[in-house]
XYZ file of C-alpha atoms in Angstrom:
710
model
C 17.051 77.008 -119.284
C 18.920 75.260 -116.318
C 18.223 72.025 -115.340
C 17.252 72.584 -111.518
C 16.425 68.777 -109.349
C 13.524 68.848 -107.389
C 14.545 68.852 -103.226
C 12.405 66.932 -101.730
C 11.624 68.150 -98.096
C 13.107 65.540 -95.538
C 10.921 63.387 -93.331
C 10.306 63.719 -89.984
C 12.419 62.519 -87.562
C 10.214 60.109 -86.048
C 12.387 57.769 -84.411
C 12.982 60.622 -81.680
C 9.225 60.808 -80.523
C 8.884 57.129 -80.873
C 11.805 56.772 -78.041
C 10.139 59.233 -75.455
C 6.965 57.346 -76.393
C 9.266 54.380 -75.260
C 10.305 55.727 -72.624
C 7.487 57.334 -71.229
C 5.255 54.182 -71.220
C 8.330 51.874 -69.553
C 7.532 54.790 -66.786
C 4.176 53.750 -66.575
C 4.913 50.452 -65.665
C 8.115 50.501 -63.900
C 5.950 52.623 -61.419
C 3.229 49.175 -61.074
C 5.931 47.505 -61.157
C 7.954 48.629 -58.376
C 4.481 49.485 -56.753
C 3.381 45.524 -56.575
C 6.668 44.874 -55.519
C 6.384 46.709 -52.649
C 3.467 46.010 -51.871
C 4.085 42.034 -51.886
C 7.252 42.719 -49.460
C 4.488 44.492 -47.070
C 2.209 42.258 -47.475
C 4.149 38.966 -46.810
C 6.464 40.427 -43.857
C 5.507 38.660 -40.050
C 6.173 39.202 -36.502
C 8.522 36.052 -36.119
C 6.211 35.218 -33.295
C 3.577 35.125 -36.178
C 5.226 31.899 -37.790
C 6.612 29.858 -34.574
C 4.375 26.961 -33.523
C 3.748 25.470 -30.276
C 7.182 24.529 -28.577
C 7.998 21.649 -26.955
C 9.252 21.039 -23.822
C 11.370 18.281 -22.892
C 10.085 15.919 -19.680
C 6.144 16.806 -20.679
C 4.117 14.641 -22.266
C 3.531 15.267 -25.967
C -0.293 16.819 -26.759
C -0.546 14.583 -30.467
C 1.368 12.084 -32.534
C 3.530 13.812 -35.122
C 5.342 11.893 -38.175
C 7.500 13.376 -40.305
C 4.721 14.129 -43.521
C 8.346 14.138 -45.610
C 11.693 13.611 -45.841
C 14.204 15.291 -44.506
C 17.322 15.897 -43.315
C 18.777 18.188 -40.780
C 21.483 19.490 -38.669
C 22.822 18.397 -34.901
C 22.975 21.688 -33.092
C 23.942 20.260 -30.055
C 25.495 17.600 -31.247
C 27.313 19.937 -33.048
C 28.560 22.300 -30.592
C 29.526 20.045 -28.731
C 32.189 18.614 -31.583
C 33.190 21.762 -31.907
C 33.714 22.922 -28.110
C 35.581 19.836 -28.556
C 37.983 20.863 -30.827
C 38.532 23.884 -30.100
C 39.817 23.145 -26.888
C 42.076 20.649 -28.590
C 44.086 23.637 -29.691
C 47.039 24.613 -28.354
C 47.537 27.833 -26.379
C 50.419 30.061 -28.478
C 53.503 31.200 -26.760
C 54.942 34.081 -27.841
C 59.030 33.996 -27.233
C 60.322 37.683 -26.300
C 63.099 37.510 -28.020
C 65.011 40.233 -26.395
C 64.348 39.182 -23.176
C 68.290 37.348 -22.991
C 69.525 40.845 -24.438
C 67.559 43.371 -22.287
C 68.674 40.867 -19.384
C 72.948 41.010 -20.266
C 72.268 45.161 -20.658
C 71.206 45.377 -17.444
C 73.668 42.578 -15.587
C 76.381 44.866 -17.649
C 75.086 48.401 -16.653
C 74.983 46.918 -13.179
C 78.647 45.868 -13.164
C 79.825 48.905 -14.718
C 78.305 50.583 -11.442
C 80.961 49.343 -9.334
C 83.692 49.287 -11.636
C 83.263 53.611 -11.717
C 82.644 53.396 -8.098
C 85.851 54.484 -5.701
C 84.281 54.467 -2.854
C 84.667 50.759 -0.854
C 81.438 50.893 1.762
C 79.334 48.657 1.302
C 75.905 50.051 1.030
C 73.567 48.800 -1.875
C 73.502 51.722 -5.064
C 70.209 53.153 -4.788
C 69.947 53.190 -8.515
C 70.318 49.647 -9.149
C 67.551 47.222 -9.101
C 68.862 44.766 -8.500
C 68.006 42.207 -5.701
C 71.511 41.218 -3.560
C 72.689 41.085 -0.526
C 75.437 43.217 1.495
C 77.828 40.737 1.344
C 78.181 39.976 -2.903
C 78.130 43.797 -3.265
C 81.067 44.214 -0.967
C 82.725 41.422 -2.938
C 81.516 43.157 -6.112
C 82.626 46.155 -4.953
C 86.395 44.504 -3.859
C 86.803 42.669 -7.123
C 88.932 44.554 -9.722
C 88.025 42.773 -13.209
C 84.880 41.837 -13.003
C 84.767 41.472 -16.962
C 84.925 37.666 -16.481
C 81.596 37.835 -14.248
C 79.527 39.278 -17.172
C 80.719 36.879 -19.588
C 80.051 34.052 -17.223
C 76.636 35.285 -16.096
C 75.743 36.082 -19.914
C 76.522 31.953 -21.085
C 74.081 30.830 -18.273
C 71.367 33.758 -19.268
C 71.806 32.590 -22.930
C 71.599 28.415 -21.385
C 68.311 28.184 -19.263
C 66.990 32.087 -20.558
C 67.116 31.154 -24.213
C 65.342 28.392 -23.823
C 61.978 30.261 -22.710
C 60.760 30.240 -19.041
C 56.775 30.362 -18.629
C 55.283 31.813 -15.817
C 54.200 29.280 -12.556
C 50.301 30.555 -12.916
C 50.004 30.445 -16.749
C 51.539 26.862 -16.231
C 48.794 26.517 -13.671
C 45.948 27.324 -15.499
C 46.674 25.705 -18.368
C 47.121 22.245 -16.181
C 44.106 22.505 -14.575
C 42.305 23.187 -17.452
C 43.337 19.982 -19.089
C 45.628 21.335 -21.276
C 48.766 19.658 -21.638
C 50.940 21.207 -24.757
C 51.512 24.266 -25.827
C 52.536 26.033 -29.655
C 55.847 28.278 -28.861
C 56.261 30.925 -31.368
C 59.987 32.927 -31.721
C 58.074 35.870 -33.750
C 62.188 37.038 -35.448
C 62.054 33.237 -37.401
C 58.396 32.533 -37.366
C 59.128 29.255 -36.307
C 57.094 26.631 -34.303
C 57.218 24.648 -31.917
C 55.035 22.613 -29.797
C 55.907 21.452 -26.174
C 54.832 19.263 -23.544
C 53.554 21.510 -20.987
C 55.182 19.847 -18.020
C 58.334 19.885 -20.160
C 58.400 24.316 -20.265
C 60.454 25.554 -17.567
C 59.434 27.656 -15.074
C 61.127 30.083 -13.024
C 61.487 27.703 -9.877
C 62.801 25.289 -12.832
C 65.199 27.153 -13.662
C 66.463 28.753 -10.288
C 66.729 25.138 -9.030
C 68.788 24.195 -12.122
C 71.232 27.303 -11.744
C 71.862 26.009 -8.824
C 72.829 22.889 -9.464
C 74.988 24.768 -12.215
C 76.498 26.572 -10.426
C 77.639 24.013 -7.664
C 79.555 22.282 -10.179
C 81.334 25.101 -11.725
C 81.721 27.162 -8.118
C 82.545 24.305 -5.770
C 85.350 25.751 -4.530
C 84.532 29.249 -5.010
C 81.441 29.473 -3.190
C 81.375 33.980 -2.949
C 81.350 33.929 -6.480
C 79.052 31.332 -6.487
C 76.543 33.162 -4.205
C 77.122 36.307 -6.855
C 76.231 34.847 -9.824
C 72.888 33.326 -8.611
C 72.104 36.313 -6.997
C 72.769 38.493 -9.895
C 71.170 35.662 -12.059
C 67.937 35.515 -9.763
C 67.371 39.121 -10.530
C 67.484 39.513 -14.172
C 65.701 36.128 -14.919
C 61.759 36.699 -15.766
C 59.154 34.595 -17.325
C 59.663 35.527 -21.613
C 56.867 32.815 -22.670
C 53.949 34.982 -22.837
C 50.607 34.092 -23.882
C 49.469 35.101 -27.396
C 44.754 35.230 -26.486
C 44.348 37.100 -29.970
C 46.049 34.701 -32.001
C 45.272 31.194 -30.039
C 41.153 32.766 -29.662
C 41.772 32.539 -33.527
C 43.263 29.915 -34.047
C 40.645 27.592 -31.977
C 38.059 29.322 -33.705
C 39.276 28.219 -36.981
C 39.018 24.851 -35.808
C 35.733 24.320 -34.629
C 34.315 25.993 -37.842
C 36.258 23.581 -40.012
C 34.132 20.651 -37.992
C 31.670 19.833 -39.854
C 27.528 20.236 -38.539
C 26.407 16.916 -37.787
C 23.723 15.436 -39.942
C 20.344 13.913 -39.112
C 18.116 12.394 -41.530
C 14.285 11.862 -41.216
C 12.039 9.151 -43.666
C 8.736 9.924 -44.946
C 6.088 8.637 -42.381
C 8.908 8.161 -39.534
C 7.243 7.971 -35.694
C 8.527 11.624 -33.826
C 6.976 10.920 -30.975
C 4.054 9.401 -29.343
C 0.842 11.130 -27.714
C 1.411 11.117 -24.597
C 4.626 10.570 -24.296
C 7.546 12.635 -22.895
C 9.532 14.358 -25.203
C 13.010 13.703 -25.134
C 15.570 15.803 -26.155
C 16.437 14.248 -29.623
C 12.766 14.119 -29.989
C 12.605 17.498 -29.341
C 15.310 18.460 -31.426
C 13.578 16.416 -34.593
C 9.859 18.637 -33.841
C 11.731 21.941 -33.765
C 13.481 20.745 -36.846
C 10.609 19.662 -38.859
C 8.863 23.077 -37.689
C 11.368 25.183 -39.415
C 11.310 23.401 -42.385
C 7.791 23.425 -42.732
C 7.895 27.340 -41.837
C 9.596 28.009 -44.305
C 7.701 26.168 -46.797
C 4.431 27.966 -45.373
C 6.334 31.618 -46.115
C 7.265 30.404 -49.882
C 4.284 29.205 -50.224
C 2.518 32.472 -48.799
C 5.046 34.520 -50.852
C 4.397 32.788 -53.941
C 0.503 33.232 -53.371
C 0.654 37.200 -52.080
C 2.754 37.739 -55.576
C -0.046 36.086 -57.828
C -2.675 38.253 -55.906
C -1.030 41.867 -56.056
C -0.096 41.122 -59.642
C -3.864 40.528 -60.678
C -4.687 43.341 -58.502
C -2.486 45.695 -59.962
C -2.904 44.302 -63.821
C -6.729 44.876 -63.905
C -5.913 48.503 -62.246
C -3.360 48.766 -65.292
C -6.138 47.666 -67.800
C -8.530 49.576 -66.164
C -7.120 52.704 -66.063
C -5.855 51.909 -69.978
C -9.422 51.497 -71.183
C -11.342 53.959 -69.089
C -9.541 56.852 -67.426
C -6.175 57.700 -69.956
C -5.681 60.840 -68.959
C -5.070 59.752 -65.139
C -2.532 57.235 -66.659
C -0.800 59.408 -68.465
C -0.493 62.028 -65.652
C 2.551 60.414 -63.726
C 2.260 62.953 -60.767
C -1.785 60.953 -60.285
C -0.148 57.056 -61.289
C 2.272 58.150 -58.565
C -0.369 59.859 -55.797
C -2.517 56.670 -56.346
C 0.617 54.214 -55.536
C 1.582 56.538 -52.976
C -1.323 56.347 -51.099
C -2.544 52.747 -51.647
C 1.081 51.527 -49.915
C 1.280 54.421 -47.158
C -2.581 52.606 -46.360
C -1.152 49.120 -46.287
C 1.749 50.065 -44.723
C -0.576 51.982 -41.707
C -2.787 48.704 -41.739
C 0.144 46.506 -41.334
C 1.633 48.477 -38.832
C -1.821 47.833 -36.559
C -2.039 44.190 -37.455
C 1.855 43.899 -36.512
C 0.768 45.751 -32.732
C 1.090 43.232 -30.151
C -2.358 42.599 -29.105
C -4.207 45.109 -31.590
C -7.057 44.638 -32.862
C -7.405 43.559 -36.712
C -10.983 45.896 -36.537
C -8.189 49.198 -36.185
C -7.204 48.776 -38.978
C -7.429 52.407 -41.750
C -8.831 50.385 -44.847
C -10.852 53.018 -45.355
C -7.879 55.755 -46.124
C -6.910 54.944 -48.990
C -9.998 56.027 -50.942
C -10.933 58.828 -48.954
C -7.636 60.435 -49.801
C -7.767 59.484 -53.606
C -11.380 60.828 -53.803
C -10.506 64.019 -52.798
C -6.323 63.908 -54.481
C -7.768 62.552 -57.176
C -11.187 61.499 -57.699
C -14.427 59.991 -57.702
C -13.158 56.863 -59.808
C -10.147 57.408 -58.616
C -11.539 56.434 -54.861
C -13.771 53.755 -56.028
C -11.267 52.081 -57.745
C -8.750 52.168 -54.632
C -11.382 50.628 -52.791
C -11.676 47.605 -54.855
C -8.097 47.712 -54.858
C -7.597 47.229 -50.471
C -10.378 44.798 -50.422
C -8.689 42.569 -52.986
C -5.076 43.068 -50.974
C -7.056 43.085 -47.278
C -6.826 38.922 -47.972
C -3.796 38.558 -47.837
C -3.380 40.834 -45.178
C -5.976 39.260 -42.929
C -5.500 36.348 -43.628
C -8.709 35.418 -46.095
C -10.827 36.669 -43.596
C -14.061 37.702 -45.124
C -15.333 40.315 -42.180
C -12.325 42.489 -43.027
C -12.542 42.056 -46.299
C -16.136 43.081 -46.089
C -15.622 46.159 -44.105
C -12.920 47.316 -46.478
C -15.005 47.574 -49.404
C -17.891 49.098 -47.890
C -16.671 51.469 -45.515
C -14.407 53.041 -48.307
C -17.268 52.591 -50.677
C -18.777 55.039 -48.076
C -15.798 56.963 -47.818
C -15.760 57.603 -51.543
C -19.674 58.463 -51.338
C -19.710 60.894 -47.988
C -16.627 62.703 -49.356
C -17.767 64.076 -52.727
C -19.033 67.657 -51.314
C -16.453 67.697 -48.746
C -15.719 71.772 -49.156
C -14.707 72.728 -45.081
C -12.455 70.620 -42.836
C -15.136 70.703 -40.453
C -17.123 67.801 -42.769
C -14.491 65.725 -42.471
C -16.359 64.638 -38.797
C -19.303 63.919 -41.115
C -17.121 61.573 -43.076
C -15.238 60.088 -40.428
C -18.275 59.590 -38.620
C -20.138 57.219 -41.716
C -17.102 55.072 -42.020
C -17.261 54.574 -38.069
C -20.521 54.047 -38.666
C -20.383 51.570 -41.455
C -17.662 49.685 -40.360
C -19.575 49.522 -36.827
C -22.581 47.912 -38.531
C -20.331 45.129 -40.587
C -19.042 43.924 -37.090
C -22.384 43.685 -35.668
C -24.076 41.750 -38.857
C -20.842 39.369 -38.762
C -20.919 39.098 -34.590
C -24.846 38.567 -34.851
C -24.049 36.410 -37.498
C -21.739 34.180 -35.607
C -24.389 34.189 -32.793
C -23.039 36.257 -30.475
C -24.608 38.117 -27.392
C -25.986 41.490 -28.080
C -24.499 43.407 -25.866
C -21.074 41.327 -26.441
C -21.679 41.686 -30.247
C -22.201 45.738 -29.275
C -19.303 46.768 -27.674
C -17.293 44.529 -29.578
C -18.403 46.555 -33.104
C -17.197 50.021 -31.299
C -13.781 49.398 -32.407
C -15.104 49.998 -36.081
C -16.826 53.546 -35.097
C -12.941 54.281 -33.365
C -11.443 53.610 -36.457
C -13.355 55.823 -38.498
C -13.420 58.784 -35.908
C -10.122 58.478 -33.993
C -8.193 57.190 -37.065
C -8.982 57.508 -40.518
C -10.547 61.216 -40.100
C -7.484 62.188 -37.856
C -5.220 60.812 -40.536
C -6.768 61.633 -43.655
C -6.866 65.268 -41.689
C -3.370 65.386 -41.409
C -2.238 63.569 -44.787
C -4.347 65.791 -47.291
C -2.113 69.172 -46.816
C 1.121 67.146 -46.921
C -0.068 65.123 -50.220
C -1.718 68.618 -52.048
C 1.547 70.272 -51.503
C 4.062 67.301 -52.663
C 1.967 66.740 -55.856
C 0.439 69.944 -56.218
C -2.783 69.227 -56.348
C -5.435 71.685 -55.480
C -8.873 69.715 -53.506
C -12.351 71.376 -52.861
C -10.926 72.566 -49.077
C -7.474 74.652 -50.862
C -10.230 76.182 -53.254
C -12.947 76.842 -50.696
C -10.174 79.081 -48.963
C -8.839 80.673 -52.463
C -12.143 81.330 -52.247
C -12.234 84.276 -49.904
C -12.156 87.967 -51.849
C -9.599 89.073 -49.036
C -6.353 87.186 -50.894
C -3.871 89.710 -51.472
C -4.440 89.943 -55.384
C -7.743 90.122 -55.260
C -6.967 92.782 -52.560
C -4.723 94.711 -55.144
C -7.727 94.150 -58.318
C -9.727 96.295 -56.378
C -7.481 99.315 -55.704
C -5.232 99.185 -59.532
C -8.216 97.445 -61.828
C -11.239 97.642 -59.994
C -13.560 97.153 -63.604
C -11.058 94.310 -63.737
C -12.399 92.649 -60.849
C -16.416 93.602 -60.919
C -15.749 91.760 -64.416
C -13.799 88.521 -62.695
C -17.122 88.545 -60.400
C -19.458 88.637 -62.680
C -18.113 86.376 -64.725
C -17.254 83.996 -61.755
C -20.968 84.044 -60.953
C -21.859 82.958 -64.378
C -19.581 79.963 -65.561
C -20.270 78.267 -60.825
C -23.848 78.361 -62.410
C -23.336 77.262 -66.097
C -20.866 74.337 -64.736
C -23.746 73.148 -61.930
C -25.807 72.670 -64.402
C -23.602 70.606 -66.299
C -22.171 68.387 -63.465
C -18.780 70.056 -63.309
C -16.606 71.779 -60.723
C -18.712 74.576 -59.693
C -16.010 75.528 -57.135
C -12.927 75.433 -59.098
C -14.761 77.331 -62.188
C -15.687 80.445 -59.198
C -12.139 80.706 -57.926
C -10.550 80.557 -61.253
C -12.606 83.611 -62.327
C -11.579 85.557 -59.617
C -8.622 85.280 -60.764
C -8.104 84.887 -64.342
C -7.758 88.451 -65.203
C -4.494 89.412 -62.672
C -2.108 89.836 -65.285
C -4.698 92.626 -66.332
C -3.346 95.055 -63.318
C 0.148 95.299 -64.384
C -1.832 97.785 -67.264
C -4.884 97.560 -66.039
C -5.665 101.379 -67.901
C -5.412 99.718 -71.333
C -8.505 97.373 -70.845
C -12.290 99.060 -71.508
C -13.634 97.800 -68.112
C -10.769 100.108 -66.351
C -11.514 103.385 -68.465
C -13.141 106.095 -67.432
C -16.487 106.811 -69.786
C -15.128 110.884 -70.918
C -11.824 109.362 -70.864
C -10.407 109.062 -74.526
C -8.935 105.228 -75.532
C -4.825 104.839 -74.839
C -5.433 102.459 -77.538
C -6.513 105.225 -80.468
C -1.994 106.498 -79.991
C -1.456 102.787 -80.554
C -0.818 100.918 -83.784
C -3.445 97.937 -84.000
C -0.227 95.629 -83.494
C 1.176 97.284 -80.546
C -2.142 97.452 -78.887
C -3.030 93.670 -79.676
C 0.684 93.118 -78.349
C -0.300 94.843 -75.066
C -3.502 92.864 -74.430
C -2.167 89.607 -75.102
C 0.651 90.314 -72.287
C -1.958 90.025 -69.722
C -1.776 85.798 -69.677
C 1.803 85.596 -69.664
C 1.878 88.644 -66.909
C -0.711 87.543 -65.111
C 1.038 83.648 -64.793
C 4.351 84.734 -63.643
C 2.101 86.999 -61.111
C 0.010 84.247 -60.235
C 3.626 82.141 -59.575
C 4.544 84.609 -57.232
C 1.646 84.474 -55.287
C 2.000 81.242 -55.565
C -1.316 80.062 -57.004
C -2.103 76.659 -57.520
C -1.392 74.655 -60.641
C -4.798 73.776 -61.523
C -5.695 77.651 -60.512
C -3.136 78.503 -62.929
C -4.692 76.665 -66.035
C -7.561 79.708 -66.443
C -5.227 82.340 -67.009
C -3.730 80.947 -70.391
C -7.188 78.724 -71.014
C -10.177 81.656 -70.634
C -8.582 82.701 -73.512
C -7.401 79.853 -75.641
C -6.008 79.848 -79.220
C -8.602 82.933 -80.001
C -8.521 86.318 -82.150
C -8.117 89.526 -80.953
C -10.498 90.617 -83.518
C -11.337 94.336 -82.538
C -7.873 95.141 -83.466
C -7.505 92.622 -85.976
C -10.520 94.747 -88.024
C -9.035 97.831 -86.934
C -5.835 96.489 -88.405
C -7.369 95.179 -91.920
C -8.770 98.586 -91.910
C -5.893 100.221 -91.920
C -3.478 98.376 -94.236
C -2.430 99.677 -96.790
C -3.314 98.513 -100.542
C -1.666 95.018 -101.027
C -0.655 94.742 -97.266
C -1.181 91.215 -95.870
C -2.522 90.837 -92.163
C -2.329 88.086 -91.572
C -4.532 86.713 -88.546
C -2.169 84.748 -86.715
C -0.243 88.008 -85.634
C -4.378 88.659 -83.514
C -4.410 85.459 -81.876
C -3.383 84.643 -78.327
C -0.848 81.686 -77.762
C -2.742 79.026 -76.383
C -4.104 77.131 -75.401
C -6.692 75.904 -75.892
C -9.297 75.356 -73.061
C -8.018 71.892 -71.698
C -11.245 71.098 -69.271
C -14.795 72.010 -69.098
C -14.160 74.297 -65.750
C -11.303 76.154 -68.335
C -13.383 76.260 -71.169
C -17.002 77.424 -69.040
C -14.397 80.492 -68.496
C -13.768 80.850 -71.600
C -17.218 81.400 -72.607
C -18.490 83.520 -69.337
C -15.641 85.994 -70.240
C -16.519 86.917 -73.244
C -20.557 86.462 -72.441
C -19.985 88.866 -70.025
C -17.541 91.531 -71.493
C -20.218 91.271 -74.851
C -23.372 91.582 -73.068
C -21.754 94.993 -71.821
C -22.202 96.477 -75.166
C -26.052 96.149 -75.446
C -28.087 98.986 -74.484
C -31.302 96.832 -74.067
C -30.645 93.641 -72.900
C -33.949 92.079 -73.344
C -34.123 88.322 -73.118
C -34.305 87.533 -77.019
C -31.144 89.411 -77.463
C -29.450 88.323 -74.655
C -30.410 84.975 -75.742
C -29.141 85.802 -79.238
C -25.961 87.010 -78.163
C -24.986 83.966 -76.012
C -25.510 81.948 -79.298
C -23.635 83.731 -81.224
C -20.363 83.583 -78.621
C -20.980 79.904 -78.373
C -21.030 79.158 -81.690
C -18.469 81.119 -82.756
C -16.256 79.266 -80.444
C -17.679 76.181 -81.414
C -16.533 76.930 -85.208
C -13.059 78.324 -84.645
C -12.398 75.018 -82.411
C -11.904 76.736 -78.940
C -13.872 73.936 -77.870
C -12.308 70.893 -79.163
C -9.378 69.552 -76.420
C -12.337 70.020 -73.657
C -15.070 67.674 -72.509
C -17.836 69.907 -73.962
C -21.047 67.698 -75.243
C -23.620 69.655 -78.076
C -26.064 69.386 -74.664
C -23.475 70.960 -72.505
C -23.137 73.686 -74.856
C -26.911 73.918 -75.048
C -27.263 73.723 -71.184
C -24.343 76.617 -70.325
C -26.798 78.774 -73.118
C -29.741 78.402 -71.161
C -27.756 79.512 -68.120
C -26.163 82.631 -69.069
C -29.397 84.071 -70.273
C -30.506 83.177 -67.034
C -28.122 84.798 -64.703
């Protein structure tokens, strides 16, 4: 006998599930955290003029006596700016020396003289291509001279001597001197050499001409003609070669200004700044403005801290509420994101009204959040939005009790009036109710503040306008947008889908008339039962319209579509194959519904109305046809599910089974129907099909009574 070691099955790896759970909770907390931060920033944002205090004018009497409430060190901006400008002006302008100026001048002289040596004519005409301005006598002299090489050398030496030092234009030199600038920085780009020179010592063109005249008189004292020729040639090529570098000058001046340390001044706590009735001086105004800036900064910081704490507490309480009472909402990322998006959008709209110049705070659409949440997520979420908006209105309105009260009462009114909202025209009723509530709240507070009746009445019209002209249009426009973005189906959309002219229902009439009739009967039973237990009757009715659309593809295989005198198509099929065809109507229905873009809430009725029930007829048939010893697995004849997740889909399951079974009664009397309905409900309950929905035993009893009486 062999020794065999028992192999224990490996323990299921729970680390993956734990990691997914942690990530899911991190994402939920992240949504709350991001929303909390955005809300805080939104509430803290203010206009500049809202933070700015009264300005003081130099020369006017001070309206009050001002002492420094704390030690304060500040920068004297005017004095600092004056020092920076002075330091900037002390920076010498930068003059770039043109290194090629001497070379270019020599080249021009060489080419000019060369043109005379190549000429064979002896006329005294000036060549047309010559850039030089010289007299006819000089031209004649140059044409008569046989060798001009020596002249070129002499001119070149003089160019090196006078142009090589650098020449500035008279205009630029005068501009600098008139501006009080006495020095300049001469930069030679070729050698990167910098020298600081006195502007009066830098020669200009007039200085160069005078120097040339002196040098030529000494050098050519006995040859006046040659002196004249050299002077005219030099006078034609000498140009200013020191060019102002504006960019570099500005750069250096800016750097010098930035290097100046700010001029600091200080105030001691309790020091008198200005006395009431005294004329405001420049120094007093500077001190008052510094004090205002410091106090505004402290005000912003304290306000930010207060807002962050209040918003944090509001969101924390909301998180705890969802965790304790609304876990289904907390576990739904889509619903959670919807709630935060609606709150942020409403706060942004209120903030926009508040920041709008000369706009009344009573025009803030505070009821928008609760109205949208009630329509998109449900009654409880709408009430949660109402409480959240009331708390967040405190920092938004500057702790205005009137606006906070109005926010709560109008939001609650919006939730109550939107419960049975099924037509878009009913938005007017909701808007009127919100407007009237707002009107009465404002009117009550105005009377409380001893305002005249007429004045209070006209002032309260802001609230009526808020409900009818702001909240209602915004909700009407935003509702379809949120429905599309978050794939949500409201009662208004359900009402539109309840139209029997829907393309899918038209197809069902033609291709599966028995199924169409069955769907209408089931929808009537489900709607009546949902009304009895307080579920969404409209959702149940519309969902039952489409719960069997998958039968359209193979309608002839379903009993309700088979002519009474025709043999069933299942007679030639095995029970397993028949079961497969019947089960496929769920998958076909989901695919068909997605193709026709049915909403997710409607698509849930297709698989959940069957749950994980057993197709008992074909299971029994398979058992009867089984060979001796052959095992028939009941799971092969069970729908894939899921089980009903909501009260509406659970009611649809019971209504579907009841309608199908009632057709088998030859003489449907009240006792027989009651017995049949009780049996169907008991069977579904015992089979565990009701385990994942919120139906109670009392609900099941009310459903039974509703089916019997219908």
